[in-house]
mmCIF file of C-alpha atoms in Angstrom:
data_model
loop_
_atom_site.group_PDB
_atom_site.id
_atom_site.type_symbol
_atom_site.label_atom_id
_atom_site.label_comp_id
_atom_site.label_asym_id
_atom_site.label_seq_id
_atom_site.Cartn_x
_atom_site.Cartn_y
_atom_site.Cartn_z
ATOM 1 C CA MET U 250 3.354 7.185 -18.199
ATOM 2 C CA ILE U 251 5.751 9.515 -16.756
ATOM 3 C CA VAL U 252 9.489 8.125 -16.452
ATOM 4 C CA LYS U 253 11.436 10.592 -13.801
ATOM 5 C CA THR U 254 14.619 12.378 -14.236
ATOM 6 C CA GLU U 255 17.375 11.858 -11.828
ATOM 7 C CA LYS U 256 16.144 15.242 -9.778
ATOM 8 C CA GLU U 257 12.943 13.866 -9.700
ATOM 9 C CA ARG U 258 14.049 10.231 -8.534
ATOM 10 C CA GLU U 259 15.619 12.051 -5.568
ATOM 11 C CA GLY U 260 12.587 13.977 -4.664
ATOM 12 C CA MET U 261 10.775 10.827 -4.656
ATOM 13 C CA ARG U 262 13.280 9.297 -2.467
ATOM 14 C CA ALA U 263 12.547 12.023 0.401
ATOM 15 C CA ALA U 264 9.024 11.922 0.048
ATOM 16 C CA SER U 265 9.122 8.286 0.567
ATOM 17 C CA ARG U 266 11.408 8.506 3.818
ATOM 18 C CA VAL U 267 8.938 10.475 5.125
ATOM 19 C CA VAL U 268 6.008 7.693 4.941
ATOM 20 C CA LYS U 269 8.711 5.399 6.287
ATOM 21 C CA ALA U 270 8.651 7.471 9.182
ATOM 22 C CA ALA U 271 5.092 7.484 9.536
ATOM 23 C CA LEU U 272 4.777 4.131 8.908
ATOM 24 C CA ASP U 273 7.225 3.047 11.845
ATOM 25 C CA ALA U 274 5.804 5.889 14.128
ATOM 26 C CA ALA U 275 2.531 3.990 13.946
ATOM 27 C CA GLU U 276 3.518 0.372 14.067
ATOM 28 C CA ARG U 277 5.034 2.190 17.754
ATOM 29 C CA PHE U 278 2.108 3.217 18.631
ATOM 30 C CA ILE U 279 -0.347 0.834 17.460
ATOM 31 C CA VAL U 280 -1.644 -1.186 20.870
ATOM 32 C CA PRO U 281 -4.660 -3.029 21.935
ATOM 33 C CA GLY U 282 -7.003 0.071 23.246
ATOM 34 C CA VAL U 283 -5.772 2.790 20.821
ATOM 35 C CA THR U 284 -8.213 4.458 18.472
ATOM 36 C CA THR U 285 -7.757 4.788 14.707
ATOM 37 C CA VAL U 286 -8.214 8.549 15.306
ATOM 38 C CA GLU U 287 -5.130 8.673 17.499
ATOM 39 C CA ILE U 288 -2.991 6.403 15.192
ATOM 40 C CA ASP U 289 -4.094 9.073 12.416
ATOM 41 C CA ARG U 290 -3.102 11.756 14.361
ATOM 42 C CA VAL U 291 0.560 9.643 14.938
ATOM 43 C CA VAL U 292 0.553 9.496 11.126
ATOM 44 C CA GLU U 293 -0.136 13.735 10.576
ATOM 45 C CA GLN U 294 1.859 14.777 13.349
ATOM 46 C CA THR U 295 5.016 12.705 12.524
ATOM 47 C CA ILE U 296 4.426 13.973 8.715
ATOM 48 C CA ARG U 297 4.021 17.411 9.535
ATOM 49 C CA SER U 298 7.137 17.316 11.985
ATOM 50 C CA LEU U 299 9.486 16.460 8.570
ATOM 51 C CA GLY U 300 7.908 19.323 6.610
ATOM 52 C CA ALA U 301 5.495 17.400 4.563
ATOM 53 C CA ILE U 302 1.752 17.357 4.036
ATOM 54 C CA PRO U 303 -0.297 13.897 4.045
ATOM 55 C CA SER U 304 -1.512 13.823 0.743
ATOM 56 C CA SER U 305 -4.513 11.684 1.551
ATOM 57 C CA LYS U 306 -6.222 14.348 3.398
ATOM 58 C CA GLY U 307 -8.569 16.168 1.702
ATOM 59 C CA PHE U 308 -8.336 14.158 -1.583
ATOM 60 C CA GLN U 309 -11.565 14.372 -3.533
ATOM 61 C CA GLY U 310 -13.307 14.437 0.349
ATOM 62 C CA TYR U 311 -11.423 11.853 1.934
ATOM 63 C CA PRO U 312 -10.894 13.109 5.877
ATOM 64 C CA ASN U 313 -7.976 12.179 7.658
ATOM 65 C CA ALA U 314 -4.255 11.631 6.978
ATOM 66 C CA SER U 315 -3.969 8.506 6.559
ATOM 67 C CA CYS U 316 -6.265 5.478 5.229
ATOM 68 C CA ILE U 317 -6.593 2.587 8.465
ATOM 69 C CA SER U 318 -8.290 -0.738 7.718
ATOM 70 C CA VAL U 319 -9.068 -3.439 10.300
ATOM 71 C CA ASN U 320 -9.334 -7.216 9.745
ATOM 72 C CA ASP U 321 -12.077 -7.683 7.484
ATOM 73 C CA VAL U 322 -11.424 -3.990 5.782
ATOM 74 C CA VAL U 323 -8.962 -4.379 2.858
ATOM 75 C CA VAL U 324 -8.384 -0.215 2.395
ATOM 76 C CA HIS U 325 -9.366 2.871 2.313
ATOM 77 C CA GLY U 326 -10.729 2.387 6.226
ATOM 78 C CA ILE U 327 -11.612 6.058 7.812
ATOM 79 C CA PRO U 328 -10.228 6.666 11.326
ATOM 80 C CA SER U 329 -12.672 6.752 13.718
ATOM 81 C CA LEU U 330 -12.879 6.456 17.806
ATOM 82 C CA MET U 331 -13.056 2.762 17.359
ATOM 83 C CA ALA U 332 -10.764 0.990 19.251
ATOM 84 C CA VAL U 333 -8.105 -1.722 18.042
ATOM 85 C CA LYS U 334 -8.148 -4.930 20.209
ATOM 86 C CA ASP U 335 -5.604 -7.648 20.545
ATOM 87 C CA GLY U 336 -5.595 -10.036 18.053
ATOM 88 C CA ASP U 337 -6.759 -7.552 15.171
ATOM 89 C CA ILE U 338 -4.653 -6.972 12.231
ATOM 90 C CA VAL U 339 -4.335 -3.335 11.234
ATOM 91 C CA SER U 340 -3.261 -1.472 7.965
ATOM 92 C CA VAL U 341 -2.125 1.489 7.661
ATOM 93 C CA ASP U 342 -1.809 3.239 4.093
ATOM 94 C CA ILE U 343 -0.028 6.520 4.105
ATOM 95 C CA THR U 344 0.685 8.831 1.362
ATOM 96 C CA ALA U 345 3.229 12.518 1.552
ATOM 97 C CA LEU U 346 3.749 15.193 -0.269
ATOM 98 C CA LEU U 347 7.213 17.122 0.193
ATOM 99 C CA ASN U 348 8.877 19.501 -2.052
ATOM 100 C CA GLY U 349 6.352 18.284 -4.748
ATOM 101 C CA TYR U 350 7.080 15.107 -4.865
ATOM 102 C CA GLN U 351 4.706 11.926 -3.682
ATOM 103 C CA GLY U 352 5.796 8.661 -1.535
ATOM 104 C CA ASP U 353 3.302 6.139 -0.793
ATOM 105 C CA ALA U 354 3.323 2.789 1.505
ATOM 106 C CA ALA U 355 1.165 0.831 3.337
ATOM 107 C CA ARG U 356 1.913 -2.252 6.235
ATOM 108 C CA THR U 357 -0.304 -4.490 7.699
ATOM 109 C CA PHE U 358 0.225 -4.704 11.677
ATOM 110 C CA ALA U 359 -0.568 -7.011 14.380
ATOM 111 C CA VAL U 360 -1.730 -5.768 17.247
ATOM 112 C CA GLY U 361 -1.642 -7.903 20.926
ATOM 113 C CA ASN U 362 -1.737 -11.383 20.623
ATOM 114 C CA VAL U 363 -2.918 -12.668 16.566
ATOM 115 C CA SER U 364 -3.527 -15.667 15.626
ATOM 116 C CA GLU U 365 -1.358 -17.929 13.600
ATOM 117 C CA ALA U 366 -3.890 -17.635 10.483
ATOM 118 C CA ASN U 367 -3.434 -13.555 10.764
ATOM 119 C CA LEU U 368 0.728 -13.394 11.014
ATOM 120 C CA LYS U 369 0.711 -15.972 7.796
ATOM 121 C CA LEU U 370 -1.969 -13.881 6.267
ATOM 122 C CA ILE U 371 0.362 -10.554 6.772
ATOM 123 C CA ALA U 372 3.186 -12.467 5.605
ATOM 124 C CA ALA U 373 1.902 -13.996 2.701
ATOM 125 C CA ALA U 374 0.958 -9.931 1.571
ATOM 126 C CA LYS U 375 4.733 -9.034 2.284
ATOM 127 C CA ASP U 376 6.001 -11.861 0.171
ATOM 128 C CA ALA U 377 3.878 -11.413 -2.715
ATOM 129 C CA PHE U 378 4.556 -7.970 -3.217
ATOM 130 C CA PHE U 379 8.599 -9.220 -3.426
ATOM 131 C CA ALA U 380 7.475 -11.957 -5.968
ATOM 132 C CA GLY U 381 6.014 -9.019 -8.193
ATOM 133 C CA LEU U 382 9.119 -6.942 -7.514
ATOM 134 C CA GLU U 383 11.160 -9.862 -8.961
ATOM 135 C CA HIS U 384 9.515 -8.863 -12.624
ATOM 136 C CA ALA U 385 9.677 -4.591 -11.726
ATOM 137 C CA LYS U 386 12.576 -4.917 -14.882
ATOM 138 C CA ALA U 387 12.766 -2.283 -17.509
ATOM 139 C CA GLY U 388 11.988 -4.071 -20.702
ATOM 140 C CA GLY U 389 8.934 -6.255 -19.072
ATOM 141 C CA ARG U 390 5.604 -5.802 -18.892
ATOM 142 C CA VAL U 391 3.271 -4.997 -15.985
ATOM 143 C CA GLY U 392 1.614 -7.755 -16.711
ATOM 144 C CA ASP U 393 4.973 -9.927 -15.370
ATOM 145 C CA ILE U 394 4.319 -8.096 -11.837
ATOM 146 C CA ALA U 395 0.729 -8.750 -11.768
ATOM 147 C CA SER U 396 0.924 -12.417 -12.956
ATOM 148 C CA ALA U 397 3.918 -12.585 -10.241
ATOM 149 C CA VAL U 398 1.469 -11.414 -7.213
ATOM 150 C CA GLN U 399 -1.686 -13.312 -8.311
ATOM 151 C CA LEU U 400 0.474 -16.787 -8.545
ATOM 152 C CA TYR U 401 2.025 -16.776 -5.242
ATOM 153 C CA THR U 402 -1.022 -16.009 -3.463
ATOM 154 C CA GLU U 403 -3.259 -18.055 -5.165
ATOM 155 C CA LEU U 404 -0.527 -20.965 -4.441
ATOM 156 C CA HIS U 405 -0.853 -20.086 -0.740
ATOM 157 C CA GLY U 406 -4.573 -20.543 -0.911
ATOM 158 C CA TYR U 407 -5.223 -16.888 -0.897
ATOM 159 C CA GLY U 408 -7.263 -14.575 -2.978
ATOM 160 C CA VAL U 409 -5.919 -11.292 -4.762
ATOM 161 C CA VAL U 410 -8.580 -7.945 -5.122
ATOM 162 C CA ARG U 411 -9.067 -7.260 -8.581
ATOM 163 C CA ALA U 412 -11.154 -4.286 -7.926
ATOM 164 C CA LEU U 413 -7.912 -2.459 -6.793
ATOM 165 C CA THR U 414 -4.524 -2.125 -8.219
ATOM 166 C CA GLY U 415 -1.363 -0.505 -7.826
ATOM 167 C CA HIS U 416 -0.167 2.484 -10.117
ATOM 168 C CA GLY U 417 2.405 4.993 -11.449
ATOM 169 C CA ILE U 418 3.611 7.638 -8.684
ATOM 170 C CA GLY U 419 5.437 11.217 -8.842
ATOM 171 C CA HIS U 420 3.990 14.680 -9.071
ATOM 172 C CA LYS U 421 0.635 13.271 -8.436
ATOM 173 C CA MET U 422 -0.585 10.432 -6.188
ATOM 174 C CA HIS U 423 -1.733 8.340 -8.582
ATOM 175 C CA GLU U 424 0.033 8.665 -11.770
ATOM 176 C CA PRO U 425 -0.479 6.000 -15.439
ATOM 177 C CA PRO U 426 -0.073 2.640 -15.448
ATOM 178 C CA GLU U 427 -2.178 1.223 -13.291
ATOM 179 C CA VAL U 428 -0.500 -1.888 -11.498
ATOM 180 C CA PRO U 429 -2.840 -4.671 -10.739
ATOM 181 C CA ASN U 430 -2.272 -7.437 -8.748
ATOM 182 C CA PHE U 431 -3.139 -10.305 -11.062
ATOM 183 C CA GLY U 432 -3.242 -10.833 -15.076
ATOM 184 C CA ARG U 433 -0.911 -12.499 -17.480
ATOM 185 C CA ARG U 434 2.782 -12.416 -18.350
ATOM 186 C CA GLY U 435 4.193 -10.333 -21.534
ATOM 187 C CA THR U 436 0.382 -8.133 -21.248
ATOM 188 C CA GLY U 437 0.091 -4.489 -19.809
ATOM 189 C CA SER U 438 2.340 -1.229 -19.750
ATOM 190 C CA PRO U 439 5.657 -1.576 -20.766
ATOM 191 C CA LEU U 440 8.147 -0.863 -18.080
ATOM 192 C CA LYS U 441 11.186 1.475 -18.785
ATOM 193 C CA ALA U 442 13.852 2.992 -16.664
ATOM 194 C CA GLY U 443 12.780 5.874 -14.380
ATOM 195 C CA LEU U 444 9.439 4.882 -13.975
ATOM 196 C CA CYS U 445 8.565 5.220 -10.456
ATOM 197 C CA ILE U 446 5.091 3.110 -9.317
ATOM 198 C CA CYS U 447 3.470 1.329 -6.396
ATOM 199 C CA ILE U 448 3.296 -2.313 -6.144
ATOM 200 C CA GLU U 449 0.428 -3.045 -3.442
ATOM 201 C CA PRO U 450 -0.909 -6.740 -2.812
ATOM 202 C CA MET U 451 -3.999 -6.727 -1.076
ATOM 203 C CA ILE U 452 -4.694 -10.256 -0.491
ATOM 204 C CA THR U 453 -7.936 -11.923 1.529
ATOM 205 C CA ALA U 454 -7.841 -14.770 3.589
ATOM 206 C CA GLY U 455 -11.003 -15.868 1.364
ATOM 207 C CA ASP U 456 -12.644 -15.036 -1.406
ATOM 208 C CA TRP U 457 -10.929 -12.290 -3.624
ATOM 209 C CA ARG U 458 -14.381 -10.114 -3.839
ATOM 210 C CA VAL U 459 -14.431 -6.684 -2.440
ATOM 211 C CA LYS U 460 -17.950 -4.435 -1.344
ATOM 212 C CA VAL U 461 -17.967 -0.723 -0.419
ATOM 213 C CA ASP U 462 -19.204 0.644 2.535
ATOM 214 C CA ARG U 463 -22.108 3.464 3.086
ATOM 215 C CA ASP U 464 -19.306 6.118 3.513
ATOM 216 C CA GLY U 465 -18.289 5.389 -0.261
ATOM 217 C CA TRP U 466 -14.745 4.684 1.093
ATOM 218 C CA THR U 467 -14.233 1.875 3.069
ATOM 219 C CA VAL U 468 -13.294 -1.292 1.158
ATOM 220 C CA ARG U 469 -13.882 -4.807 2.872
ATOM 221 C CA THR U 470 -14.144 -8.524 2.130
ATOM 222 C CA MET U 471 -17.529 -9.410 0.673
ATOM 223 C CA ASP U 472 -17.197 -13.120 2.544
ATOM 224 C CA GLY U 473 -15.785 -11.395 5.745
ATOM 225 C CA SER U 474 -12.531 -12.796 5.903
ATOM 226 C CA ASN U 475 -9.030 -10.765 6.854
ATOM 227 C CA ALA U 476 -7.258 -9.083 4.232
ATOM 228 C CA ALA U 477 -3.335 -7.969 4.305
ATOM 229 C CA HIS U 478 -2.215 -4.794 2.444
ATOM 230 C CA TYR U 479 1.802 -4.304 1.480
ATOM 231 C CA GLU U 480 2.747 -1.293 -0.248
ATOM 232 C CA ASN U 481 6.060 0.279 -1.707
ATOM 233 C CA THR U 482 7.205 3.077 -4.028
ATOM 234 C CA VAL U 483 9.568 1.472 -6.580
ATOM 235 C CA ILE U 484 11.982 3.142 -9.108
ATOM 236 C CA ILE U 485 12.679 0.692 -12.202
ATOM 237 C CA ASN U 486 16.260 0.971 -13.006
ATOM 238 C CA ALA U 487 17.808 0.644 -16.457
ATOM 239 C CA ASP U 488 19.518 -2.754 -15.341
ATOM 240 C CA GLY U 489 19.594 -4.633 -12.429
ATOM 241 C CA ALA U 490 17.080 -4.383 -9.040
ATOM 242 C CA PRO U 491 14.480 -1.908 -8.895
ATOM 243 C CA GLU U 492 14.828 0.283 -6.258
ATOM 244 C CA ILE U 493 12.350 0.289 -3.091
ATOM 245 C CA LEU U 494 12.051 4.044 -2.190
ATOM 246 C CA THR U 495 9.948 3.468 1.113
ATOM 247 C CA LEU U 496 11.682 0.485 3.094
#
């Protein structure tokens, strides 16, 4: 676990602003008929235009600047020539490196005329994030966040993915501690002032179990139900509310 100095936090704020700009550009671009590789191209152009580097491109062999996951794909969808359709939901996960600091966030966007059930799923992922955020306080533990995310998600009838977690972040994309979306209060790593973490509920409309496609990256729900993803980079403060860097 790496507690950040104020200088490091300022670097992460700048990187996170790049991520937010790229997400905004993706949201404006996503309409029925565009391909996921076209969305990825917009993301990469935005990141590079702001002097940053897309962290995911080349990370452990990953080929693109963003992860774009459609409908039943939870995370790590590889951009392709597949066009998104009216009624789809599309998760975009972006990490950018600027001057040695990382920012990371994800959103699930509605494409055209989306069903009420899918809109509620997207909203629930966001609300689960904020349920967990309430417990992102110095003196607490990671399990406090995890438990709150799980409780909110399951009380509203959704599945919470267990095979994937949030994480610490800083000079590296993934740093300790892991930040699960399920668990017990009072357990896990301590939350210290200056710690930077990514809280990222990944929830499903059905069962929480997932599988990985042959490409080794694409993670989708086992039962074919749709999934939503909502993530922000957050700084734990000594007192008061945590700071969300990617909003």
